[in-house]
Coordinates of C-alpha atoms and ligand atoms in Angstrom, one line a residue:
X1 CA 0.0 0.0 0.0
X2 CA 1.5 3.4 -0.9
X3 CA 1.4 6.2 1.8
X4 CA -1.4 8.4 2.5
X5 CA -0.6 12.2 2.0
X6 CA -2.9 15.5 2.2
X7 CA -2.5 18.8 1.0
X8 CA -4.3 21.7 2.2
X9 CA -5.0 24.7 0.3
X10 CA -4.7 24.0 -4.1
X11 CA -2.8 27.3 -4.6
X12 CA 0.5 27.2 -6.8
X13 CA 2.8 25.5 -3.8
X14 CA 0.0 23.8 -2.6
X15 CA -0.5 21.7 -6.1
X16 CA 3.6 22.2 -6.1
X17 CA 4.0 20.2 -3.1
X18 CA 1.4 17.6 -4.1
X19 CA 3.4 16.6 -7.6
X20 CA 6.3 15.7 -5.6
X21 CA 4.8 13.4 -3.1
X22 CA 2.5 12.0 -5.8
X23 CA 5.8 11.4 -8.0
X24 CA 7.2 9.8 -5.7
X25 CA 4.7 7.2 -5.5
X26 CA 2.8 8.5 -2.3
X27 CA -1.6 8.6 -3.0
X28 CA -2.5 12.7 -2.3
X29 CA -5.5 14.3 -1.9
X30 CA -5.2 18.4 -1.9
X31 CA -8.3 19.7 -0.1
X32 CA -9.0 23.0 -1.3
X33 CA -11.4 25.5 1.1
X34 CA -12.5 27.2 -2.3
X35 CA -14.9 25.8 -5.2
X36 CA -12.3 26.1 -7.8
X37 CA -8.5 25.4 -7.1
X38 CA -6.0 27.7 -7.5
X39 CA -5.9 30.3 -4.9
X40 CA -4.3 33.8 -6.3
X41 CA -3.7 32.0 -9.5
X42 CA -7.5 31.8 -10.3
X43 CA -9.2 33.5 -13.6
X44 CA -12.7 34.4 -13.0
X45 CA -15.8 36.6 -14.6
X46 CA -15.3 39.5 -11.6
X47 CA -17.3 42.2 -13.9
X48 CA -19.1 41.0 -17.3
X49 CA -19.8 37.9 -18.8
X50 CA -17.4 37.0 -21.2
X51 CA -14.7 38.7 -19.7
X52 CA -12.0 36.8 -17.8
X53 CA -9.9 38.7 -14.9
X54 CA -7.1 37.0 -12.6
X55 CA -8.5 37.2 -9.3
X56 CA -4.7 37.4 -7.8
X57 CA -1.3 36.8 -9.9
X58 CA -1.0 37.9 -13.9
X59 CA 2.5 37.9 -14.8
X60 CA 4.6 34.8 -14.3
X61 CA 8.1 35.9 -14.5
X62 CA 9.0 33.2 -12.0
X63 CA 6.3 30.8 -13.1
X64 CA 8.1 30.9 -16.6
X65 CA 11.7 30.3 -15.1
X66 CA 10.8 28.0 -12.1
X67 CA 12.8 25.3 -12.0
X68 CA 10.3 23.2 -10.6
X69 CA 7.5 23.9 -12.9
X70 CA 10.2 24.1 -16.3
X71 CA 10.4 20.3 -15.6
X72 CA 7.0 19.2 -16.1
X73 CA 4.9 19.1 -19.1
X74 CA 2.7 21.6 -18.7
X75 CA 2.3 22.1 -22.5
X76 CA 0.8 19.2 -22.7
X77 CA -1.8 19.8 -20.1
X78 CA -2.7 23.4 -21.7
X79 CA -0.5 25.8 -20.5
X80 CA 0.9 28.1 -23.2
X81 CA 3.0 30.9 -22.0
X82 CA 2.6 34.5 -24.3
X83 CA 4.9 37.1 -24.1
X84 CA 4.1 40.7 -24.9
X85 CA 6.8 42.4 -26.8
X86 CA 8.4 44.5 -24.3
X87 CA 8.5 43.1 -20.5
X88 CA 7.2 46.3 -18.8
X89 CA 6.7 49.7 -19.5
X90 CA 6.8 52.6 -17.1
X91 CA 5.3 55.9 -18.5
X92 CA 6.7 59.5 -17.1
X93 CA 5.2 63.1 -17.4
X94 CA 7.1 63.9 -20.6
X95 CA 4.6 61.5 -22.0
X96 CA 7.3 59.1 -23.0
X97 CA 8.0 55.5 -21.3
X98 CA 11.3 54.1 -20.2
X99 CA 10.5 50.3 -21.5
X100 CA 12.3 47.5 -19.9
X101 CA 13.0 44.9 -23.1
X102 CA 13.0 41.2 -22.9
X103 CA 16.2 41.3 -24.4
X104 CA 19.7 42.7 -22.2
X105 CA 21.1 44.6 -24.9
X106 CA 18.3 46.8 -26.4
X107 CA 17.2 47.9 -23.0
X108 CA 21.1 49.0 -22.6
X109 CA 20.7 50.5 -25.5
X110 CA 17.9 52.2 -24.8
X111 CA 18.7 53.8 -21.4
X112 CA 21.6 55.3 -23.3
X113 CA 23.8 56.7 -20.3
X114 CA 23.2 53.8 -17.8
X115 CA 23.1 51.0 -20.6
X116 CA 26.5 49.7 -19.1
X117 CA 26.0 50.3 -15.4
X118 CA 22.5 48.4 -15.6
X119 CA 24.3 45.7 -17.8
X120 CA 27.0 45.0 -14.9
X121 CA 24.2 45.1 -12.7
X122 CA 22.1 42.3 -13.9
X123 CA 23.8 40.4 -17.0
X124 CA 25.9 37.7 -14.6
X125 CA 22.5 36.7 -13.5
X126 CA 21.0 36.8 -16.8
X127 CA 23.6 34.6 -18.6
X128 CA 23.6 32.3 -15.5
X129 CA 19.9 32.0 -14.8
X130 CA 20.2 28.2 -14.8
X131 CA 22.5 28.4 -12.4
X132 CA 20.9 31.1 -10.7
X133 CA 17.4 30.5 -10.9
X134 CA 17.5 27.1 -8.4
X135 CA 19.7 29.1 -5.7
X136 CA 17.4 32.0 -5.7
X137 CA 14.4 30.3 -5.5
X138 CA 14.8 28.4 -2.5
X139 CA 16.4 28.3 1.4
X140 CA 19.3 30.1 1.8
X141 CA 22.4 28.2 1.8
X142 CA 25.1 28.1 3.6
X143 CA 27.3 26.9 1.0
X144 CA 25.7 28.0 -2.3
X145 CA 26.0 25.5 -5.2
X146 CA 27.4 29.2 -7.1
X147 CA 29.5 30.8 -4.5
X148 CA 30.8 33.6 -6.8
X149 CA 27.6 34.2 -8.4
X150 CA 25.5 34.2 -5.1
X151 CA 28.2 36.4 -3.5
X152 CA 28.0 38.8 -6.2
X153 CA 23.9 39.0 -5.8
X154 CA 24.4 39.0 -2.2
X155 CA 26.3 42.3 -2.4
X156 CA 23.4 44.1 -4.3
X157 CA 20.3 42.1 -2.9
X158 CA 21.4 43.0 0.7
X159 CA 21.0 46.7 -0.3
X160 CA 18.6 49.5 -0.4
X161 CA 17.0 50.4 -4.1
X162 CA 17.5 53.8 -2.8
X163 CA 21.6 53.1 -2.5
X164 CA 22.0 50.4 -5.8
X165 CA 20.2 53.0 -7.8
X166 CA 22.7 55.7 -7.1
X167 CA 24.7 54.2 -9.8
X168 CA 22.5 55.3 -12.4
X169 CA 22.5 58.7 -13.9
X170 CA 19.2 59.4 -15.4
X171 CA 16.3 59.9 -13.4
X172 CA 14.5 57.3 -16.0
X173 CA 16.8 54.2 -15.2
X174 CA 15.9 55.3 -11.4
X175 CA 12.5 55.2 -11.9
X176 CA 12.6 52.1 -13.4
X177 CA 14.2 50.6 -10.8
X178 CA 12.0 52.4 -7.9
X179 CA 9.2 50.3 -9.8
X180 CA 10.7 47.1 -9.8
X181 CA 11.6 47.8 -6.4
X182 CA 8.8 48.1 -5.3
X183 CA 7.2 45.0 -6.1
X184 CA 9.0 44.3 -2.4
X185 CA 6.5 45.8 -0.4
X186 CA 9.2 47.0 1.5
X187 CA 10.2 50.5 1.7
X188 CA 13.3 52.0 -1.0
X189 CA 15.8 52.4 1.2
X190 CA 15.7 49.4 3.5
X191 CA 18.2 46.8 2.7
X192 CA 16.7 43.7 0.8
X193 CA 14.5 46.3 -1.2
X194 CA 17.1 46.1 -4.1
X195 CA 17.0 42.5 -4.0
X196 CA 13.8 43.0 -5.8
X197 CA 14.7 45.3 -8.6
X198 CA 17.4 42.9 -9.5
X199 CA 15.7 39.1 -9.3
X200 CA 12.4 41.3 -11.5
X201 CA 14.8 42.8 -13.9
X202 CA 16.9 39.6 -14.7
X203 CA 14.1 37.6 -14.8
X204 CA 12.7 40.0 -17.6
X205 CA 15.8 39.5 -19.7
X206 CA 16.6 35.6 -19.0
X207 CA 12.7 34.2 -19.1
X208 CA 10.1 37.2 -20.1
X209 CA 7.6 38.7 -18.1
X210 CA 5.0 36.0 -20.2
X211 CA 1.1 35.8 -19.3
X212 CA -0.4 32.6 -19.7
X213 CA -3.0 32.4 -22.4
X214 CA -6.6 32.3 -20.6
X215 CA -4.7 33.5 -17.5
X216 CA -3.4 32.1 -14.7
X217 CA -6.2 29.4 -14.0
X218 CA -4.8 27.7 -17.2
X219 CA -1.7 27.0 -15.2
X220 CA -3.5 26.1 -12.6
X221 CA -5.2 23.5 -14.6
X222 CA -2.3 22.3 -16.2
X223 CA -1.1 21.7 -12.6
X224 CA -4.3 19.7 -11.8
X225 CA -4.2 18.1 -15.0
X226 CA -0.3 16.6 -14.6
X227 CA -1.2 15.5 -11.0
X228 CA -4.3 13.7 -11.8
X229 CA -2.1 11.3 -14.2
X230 CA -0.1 10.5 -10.8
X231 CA -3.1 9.6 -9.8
X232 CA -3.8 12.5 -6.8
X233 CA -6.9 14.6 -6.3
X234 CA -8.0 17.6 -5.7
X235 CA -11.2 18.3 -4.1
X236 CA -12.4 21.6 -3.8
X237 CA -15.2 23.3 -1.1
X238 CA -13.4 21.4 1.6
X239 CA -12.2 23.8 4.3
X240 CA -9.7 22.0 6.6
X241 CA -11.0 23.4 10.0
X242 CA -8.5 21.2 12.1
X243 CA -6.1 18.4 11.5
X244 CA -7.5 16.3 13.8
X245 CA -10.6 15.3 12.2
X246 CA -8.3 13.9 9.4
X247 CA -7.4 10.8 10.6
X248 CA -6.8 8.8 7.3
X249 CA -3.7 10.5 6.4
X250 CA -0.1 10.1 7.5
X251 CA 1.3 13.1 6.1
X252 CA 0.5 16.9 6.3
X253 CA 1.3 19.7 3.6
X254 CA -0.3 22.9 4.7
X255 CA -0.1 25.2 2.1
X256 CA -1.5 27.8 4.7
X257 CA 0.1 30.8 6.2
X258 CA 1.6 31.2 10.2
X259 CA -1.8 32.3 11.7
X260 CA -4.0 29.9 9.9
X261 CA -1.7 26.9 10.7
X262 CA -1.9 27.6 14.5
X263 CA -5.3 26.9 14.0
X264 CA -5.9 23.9 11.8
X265 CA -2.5 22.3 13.6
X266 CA -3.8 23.5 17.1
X267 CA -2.7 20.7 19.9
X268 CA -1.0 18.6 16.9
X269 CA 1.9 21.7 17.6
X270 CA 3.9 22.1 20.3
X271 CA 3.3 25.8 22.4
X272 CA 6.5 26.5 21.8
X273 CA 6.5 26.3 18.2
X274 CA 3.2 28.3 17.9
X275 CA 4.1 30.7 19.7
X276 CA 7.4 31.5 17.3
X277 CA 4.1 31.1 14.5
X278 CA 2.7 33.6 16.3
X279 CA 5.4 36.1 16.0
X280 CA 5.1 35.8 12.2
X281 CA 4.3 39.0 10.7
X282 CA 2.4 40.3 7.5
X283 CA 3.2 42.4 4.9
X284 CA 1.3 45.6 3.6
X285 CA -2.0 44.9 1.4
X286 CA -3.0 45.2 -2.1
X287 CA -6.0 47.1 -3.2
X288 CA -7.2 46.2 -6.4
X289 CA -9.7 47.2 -9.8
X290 CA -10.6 44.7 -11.8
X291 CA -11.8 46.3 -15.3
X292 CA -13.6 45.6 -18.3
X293 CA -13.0 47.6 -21.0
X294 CA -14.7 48.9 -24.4
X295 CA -11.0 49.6 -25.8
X296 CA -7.3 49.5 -24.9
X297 CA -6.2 51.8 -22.5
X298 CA -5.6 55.7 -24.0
X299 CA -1.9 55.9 -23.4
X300 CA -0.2 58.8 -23.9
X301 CA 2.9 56.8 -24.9
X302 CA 1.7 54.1 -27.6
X303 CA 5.0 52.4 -26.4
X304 CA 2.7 51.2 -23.2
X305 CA 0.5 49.3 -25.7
X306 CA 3.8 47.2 -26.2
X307 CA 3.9 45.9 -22.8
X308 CA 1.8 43.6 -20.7
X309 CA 2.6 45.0 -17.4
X310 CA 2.8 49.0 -16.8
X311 CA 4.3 50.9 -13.5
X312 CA 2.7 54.1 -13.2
X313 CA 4.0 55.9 -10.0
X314 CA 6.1 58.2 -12.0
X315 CA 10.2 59.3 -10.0
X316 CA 12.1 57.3 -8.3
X317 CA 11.7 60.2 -5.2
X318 CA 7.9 59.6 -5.9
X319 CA 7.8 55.8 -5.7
X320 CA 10.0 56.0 -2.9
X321 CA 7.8 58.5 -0.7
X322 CA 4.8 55.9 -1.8
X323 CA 6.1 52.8 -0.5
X324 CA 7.8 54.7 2.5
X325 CA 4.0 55.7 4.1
X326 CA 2.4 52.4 3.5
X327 CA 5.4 50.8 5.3
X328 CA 4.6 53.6 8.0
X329 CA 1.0 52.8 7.7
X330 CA 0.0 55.1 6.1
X331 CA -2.0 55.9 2.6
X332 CA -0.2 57.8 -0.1
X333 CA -2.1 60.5 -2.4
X334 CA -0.3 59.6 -5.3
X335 CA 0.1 55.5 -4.8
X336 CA 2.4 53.4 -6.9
X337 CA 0.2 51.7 -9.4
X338 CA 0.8 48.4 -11.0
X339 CA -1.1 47.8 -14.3
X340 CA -1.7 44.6 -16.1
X341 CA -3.3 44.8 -19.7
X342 CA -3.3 41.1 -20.5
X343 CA -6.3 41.2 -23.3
X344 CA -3.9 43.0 -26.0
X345 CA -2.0 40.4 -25.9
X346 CA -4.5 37.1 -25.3
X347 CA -8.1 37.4 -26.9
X348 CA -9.3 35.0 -24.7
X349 CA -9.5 37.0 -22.3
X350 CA -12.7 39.7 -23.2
X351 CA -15.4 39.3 -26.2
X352 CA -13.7 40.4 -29.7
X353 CA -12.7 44.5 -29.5
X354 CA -12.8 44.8 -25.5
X355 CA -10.5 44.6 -22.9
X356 CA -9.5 43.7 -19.4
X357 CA -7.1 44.9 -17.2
X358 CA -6.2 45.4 -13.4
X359 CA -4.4 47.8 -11.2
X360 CA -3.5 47.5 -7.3
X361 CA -1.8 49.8 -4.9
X362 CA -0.1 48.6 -2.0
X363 CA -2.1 49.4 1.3
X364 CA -1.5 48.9 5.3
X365 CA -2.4 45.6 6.0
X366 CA -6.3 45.4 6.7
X367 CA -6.8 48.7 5.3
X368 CA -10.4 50.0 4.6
X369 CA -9.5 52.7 2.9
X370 CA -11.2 53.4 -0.6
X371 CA -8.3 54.2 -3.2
X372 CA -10.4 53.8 -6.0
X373 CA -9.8 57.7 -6.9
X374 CA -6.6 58.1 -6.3
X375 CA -5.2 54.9 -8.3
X376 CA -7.4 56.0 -11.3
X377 CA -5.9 59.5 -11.1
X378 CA -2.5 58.0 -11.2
X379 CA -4.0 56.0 -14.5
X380 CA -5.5 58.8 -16.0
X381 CA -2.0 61.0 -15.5
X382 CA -0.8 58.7 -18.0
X383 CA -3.5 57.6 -20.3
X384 CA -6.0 60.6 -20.2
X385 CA -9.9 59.5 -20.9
X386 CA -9.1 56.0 -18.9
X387 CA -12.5 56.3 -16.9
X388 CA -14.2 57.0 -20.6
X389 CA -12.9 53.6 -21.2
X390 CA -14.7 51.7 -18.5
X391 CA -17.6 49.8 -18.9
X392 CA -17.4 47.7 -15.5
X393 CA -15.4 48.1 -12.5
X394 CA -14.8 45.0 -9.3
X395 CA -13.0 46.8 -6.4
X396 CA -11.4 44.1 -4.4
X397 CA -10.5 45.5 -1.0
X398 CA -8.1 43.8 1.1
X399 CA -10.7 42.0 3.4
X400 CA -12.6 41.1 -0.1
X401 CA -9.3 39.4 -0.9
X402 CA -8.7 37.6 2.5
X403 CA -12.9 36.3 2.0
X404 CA -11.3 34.7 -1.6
X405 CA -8.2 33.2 -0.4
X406 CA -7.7 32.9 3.3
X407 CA -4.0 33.2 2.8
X408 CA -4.4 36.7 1.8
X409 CA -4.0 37.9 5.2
X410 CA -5.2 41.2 5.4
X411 CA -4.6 41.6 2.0
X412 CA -1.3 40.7 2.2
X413 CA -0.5 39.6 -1.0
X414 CA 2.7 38.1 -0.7
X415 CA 2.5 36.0 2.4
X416 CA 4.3 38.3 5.1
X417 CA 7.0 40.5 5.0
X418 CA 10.5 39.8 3.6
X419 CA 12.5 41.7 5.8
X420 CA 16.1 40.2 6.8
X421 CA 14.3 38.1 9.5
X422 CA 11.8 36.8 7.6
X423 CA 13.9 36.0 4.6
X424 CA 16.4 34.0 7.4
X425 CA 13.9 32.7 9.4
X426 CA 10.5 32.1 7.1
X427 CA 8.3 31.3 9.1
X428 CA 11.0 30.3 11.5
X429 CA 14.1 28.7 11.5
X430 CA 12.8 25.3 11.1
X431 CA 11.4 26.8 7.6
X432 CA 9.1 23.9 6.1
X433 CA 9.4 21.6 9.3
X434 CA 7.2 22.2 12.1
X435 CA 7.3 20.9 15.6
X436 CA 5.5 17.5 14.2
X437 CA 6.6 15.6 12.3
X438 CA 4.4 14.2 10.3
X439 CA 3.3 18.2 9.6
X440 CA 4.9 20.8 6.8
X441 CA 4.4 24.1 5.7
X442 CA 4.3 24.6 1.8
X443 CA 2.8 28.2 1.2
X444 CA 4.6 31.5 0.3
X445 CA 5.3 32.0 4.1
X446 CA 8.3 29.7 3.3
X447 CA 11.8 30.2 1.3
X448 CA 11.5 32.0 -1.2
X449 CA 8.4 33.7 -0.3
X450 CA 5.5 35.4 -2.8
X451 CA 4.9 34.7 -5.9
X452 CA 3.7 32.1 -8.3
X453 CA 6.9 29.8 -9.1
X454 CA 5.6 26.2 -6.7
X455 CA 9.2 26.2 -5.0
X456 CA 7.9 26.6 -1.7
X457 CA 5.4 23.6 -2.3
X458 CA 8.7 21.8 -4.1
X459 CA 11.3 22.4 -1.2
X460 CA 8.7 21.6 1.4
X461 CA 7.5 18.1 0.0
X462 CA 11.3 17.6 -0.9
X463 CA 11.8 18.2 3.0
X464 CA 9.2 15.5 4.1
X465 CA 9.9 12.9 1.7
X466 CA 13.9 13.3 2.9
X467 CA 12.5 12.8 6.3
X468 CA 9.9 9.5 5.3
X469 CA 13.5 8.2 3.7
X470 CA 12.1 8.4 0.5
X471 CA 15.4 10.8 -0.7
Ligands
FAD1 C1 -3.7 40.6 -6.5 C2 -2.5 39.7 -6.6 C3 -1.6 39.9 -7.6 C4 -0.5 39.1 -7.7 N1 0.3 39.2 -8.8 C5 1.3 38.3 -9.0 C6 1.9 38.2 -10.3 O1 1.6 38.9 -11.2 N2 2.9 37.3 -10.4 C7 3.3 36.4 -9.4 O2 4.2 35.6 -9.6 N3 2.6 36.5 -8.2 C8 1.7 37.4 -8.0 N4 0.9 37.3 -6.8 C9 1.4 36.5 -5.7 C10 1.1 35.0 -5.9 O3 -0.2 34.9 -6.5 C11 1.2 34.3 -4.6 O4 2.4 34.5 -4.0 C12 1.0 32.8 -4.8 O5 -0.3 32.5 -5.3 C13 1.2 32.0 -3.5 O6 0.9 30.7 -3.7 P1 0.4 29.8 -2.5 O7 0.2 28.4 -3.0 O8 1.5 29.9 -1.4 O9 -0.9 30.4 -1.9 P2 -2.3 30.8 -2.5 O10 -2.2 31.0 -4.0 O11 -2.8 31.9 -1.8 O12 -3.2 29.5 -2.3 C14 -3.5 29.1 -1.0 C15 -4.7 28.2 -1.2 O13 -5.1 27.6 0.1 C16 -6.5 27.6 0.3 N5 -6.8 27.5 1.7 C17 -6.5 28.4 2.6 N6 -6.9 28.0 3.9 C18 -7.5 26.8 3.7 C19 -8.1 25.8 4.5 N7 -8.2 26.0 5.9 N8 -8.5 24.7 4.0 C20 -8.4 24.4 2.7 N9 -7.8 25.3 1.8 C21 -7.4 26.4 2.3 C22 -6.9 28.9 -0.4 O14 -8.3 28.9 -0.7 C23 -6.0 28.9 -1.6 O15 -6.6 28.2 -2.7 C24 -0.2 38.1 -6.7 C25 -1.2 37.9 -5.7 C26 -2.3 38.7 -5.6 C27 -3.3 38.4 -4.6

């Protein structure tokens, strides 16, 4: 008889975590608390029939160059990965864009000045993504497999943004980086921040920023679709309330954040252990639009039509000041906006001639603050008539995320902070391992952290089967 496994929670690292133990020969069920698997990689009809809106994640950067995903084939099971022609685009007041290219040397060439200082910056990592893709995405080690490469990140990820983008000249290849950057949650000048700006801008040039076509529930599917020929299953509208009423199963993957694993593990933890849970803390919140739209968006650059993703927050000094009050707690007037525009690229995603698109600012955690105004006025700064454009509008608050995916705490987006604690110690030392042993955390709250790649899910179930003696 094969073991018995269970997976909580069917996001990315939850269905991650689940391939592993399945492919190696263990029977898994994922029980998923929602009616369609997926968590924040879920494509849904939020506004209009017919049109189709990623309820979380978009743009796959790290889906595209995961190691763990790269080795299954998730073509076969539907996934097809489509990249716009330029990565990003982040429009300024001059009404031009400073475009971040798939490929290393035209974005050199196109921020003139600092083409060289932004090609030492990022091109070791961009000619050894192979290399570097596995060591980033996963726990620290204490001997990296790449010493010389990982030293060399270490010296710039350990940074501020604010301090690694003193090497550029032009206030354009600063605000570019203030965006990417910010994708950190973190504020510009604490150290880590510039970790960010680098992993998103050589992952750019080494994979693509690439949307999957029909949106992220396709690679969701695929992810079902691969697991159900090893034979596991996922069964959705099955809240796990507590371990204990789960007797069948010898083996626990909780793809769950800190404060919701206190309470499904409950006695099944030691105090000890939850009270180092406990400790755990969450990042700032996203709040989001979801739109449907009668046309593309009115840039005022057409270069912005080019790219699937768009930064609109304008300086670096502006970004900066943005990111700095929601790490204080505070709202900022003039938010840093992130844009997705995935129906230029994907007609699947809106009936023929319309569009989709969504836009988040970042938010103190369990904010109720309405930013509908202000993120639209940072739209329409750059692409005048935006609200003309609208035909439907979803705002998805940060509680409204939490009700959709309970791992969204208070709208954190991204699982908890990644400060240098919690990038040592995530969500404590014993990272996946818990103080059972028969129990493991697989979620986002583990090395590396946010976004949609399954290496959490992969490390963890890695962890346990190296425990079972299965590795
Ligand atoms: C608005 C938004 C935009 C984002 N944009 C991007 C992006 O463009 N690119 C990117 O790479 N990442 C992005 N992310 C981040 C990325 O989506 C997450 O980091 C990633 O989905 C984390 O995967 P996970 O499996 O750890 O958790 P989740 O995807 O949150 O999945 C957790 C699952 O567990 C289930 N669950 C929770 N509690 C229980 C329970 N008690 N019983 C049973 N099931 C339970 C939930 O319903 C959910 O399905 C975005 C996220 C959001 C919300």
């Amino acid at each position: 008889m094969s073991r018995k496994s269970c997976v909580i929670g069917a996001g990315p690292n939850g269905l991650a975590a689940a391939i592993v133990l399945a492919q190696a020969g263990m029977q898994v069920d994922v029980l998923e608390a929602q009616s369609t698997p997926g968590g924040a990689a879920r494509t849904l009809e939020l506004t209009l029939p017919g049109f189709q809106h990623d309820f979380g994640s978009a743009v796959y950067p790290l889906g595209a160059g995961s190691p763990f995903f790269s080795s299954l084939p998730l073509s076969d099971h539907g996934l097809e990965w489509i990249h716009s022609p330029a990565a990003l685009a982040h429009p300024l007041d001059d009404g031009a864009a400073v475009m971040l290219e798939r490929d290393l040397t035209e974005t050199q060439g196109a921020l003139a000045i600092d083409g060289p200082a932004w090609g030492g910056l990022v091109r070791p990592f961009v000619e050894h993504w192979s290399n570097f893709a596995p060591e980033i995405l996963g726990p620290l080690r204490v001997v990296p497999r790449h010493p010389w490469l990982m030293a060399r990140f270490g010296m710039v990820a350990l940074q501020s943004a604010q301090s690694v983008a003193r090497r550029f000249r032009s206030p354009r290849t600063r605000a570019l980086f203030a965006g990417l950057a910010a994708h950190s949650f973190l504020s510009l000048d604490e150290p880590l921040s510039a970790a960010f700006a680098v992993l998103m801008a050589v992952s750019a040039h080494a994979v693509g920023w690439p949307i999957p076509r029909g949106g992220g529930q396709s690679l969701t599917n695929a992810l079902c679709s691969f697991l159900s020929t090893l034979k596991g299953r996922v069964i959705t509208s099955s809240p796990v309330q507590n371990l204990a009423s789960l007797a069948d199963y010898e083996l626990f993957l909780c793809d769950l954040t800190p404060r919701q694993l206190i309470e499904v593990g409950g006695q099944r933890l030691s105090e000890s252990y939850r009270r180092q849970l406990g400790s755990y803390r969450y990042g700032a919140a996203a709040f989001k639009v979801d739109y449907a739209l009668h046309g593309p968006i009115p840039w005022k650059s057409s270069d912005c039509l080019r790219a699937a993703t768009v930064h609109l927050g304008g300086s670096f000094e502006e970004i900066a000041a943005s990111e700095k009050a929601v790490r204080g707690g505070q709202h900022s007037d003039r938010p840093f906006v992130l844009l997705t525009q995935p129906s230029l690229f994907d007609h699947s995603r809106a009936p023929a001639g319309k569009h989709t698109a969504w836009a988040y600012c970042h938010v103190p955690n369990g904010s109720r603050v309405n930013m509908l105004d202000k993120l639209e006025s940072q739209i329409e700064r750059f692409a005048p008539g935006f609200r003309d454009c609208v035909l439907a509008r979803r705002v998805i608050s940060p509680s409204d995320l939490e009700s959709m995916d309970a791992n969204l705490v208070g709208g954190d987006i991204g699982g908890g902070v990644v400060d240098l604690r919690q990038f040592l110690f995530r969500p404590t030392w014993r990272h996946y391992a818990t103080s059972a042993k028969d129990i493991y955390i697989c979620s986002a709250s583990t090395p590396p952290g946010g976004g949609v790649h399954g290496m959490c899910g992969y490390h963890a179930a890695e962890t346990a089967l190296s425990s079972l003696g299965r590795r």
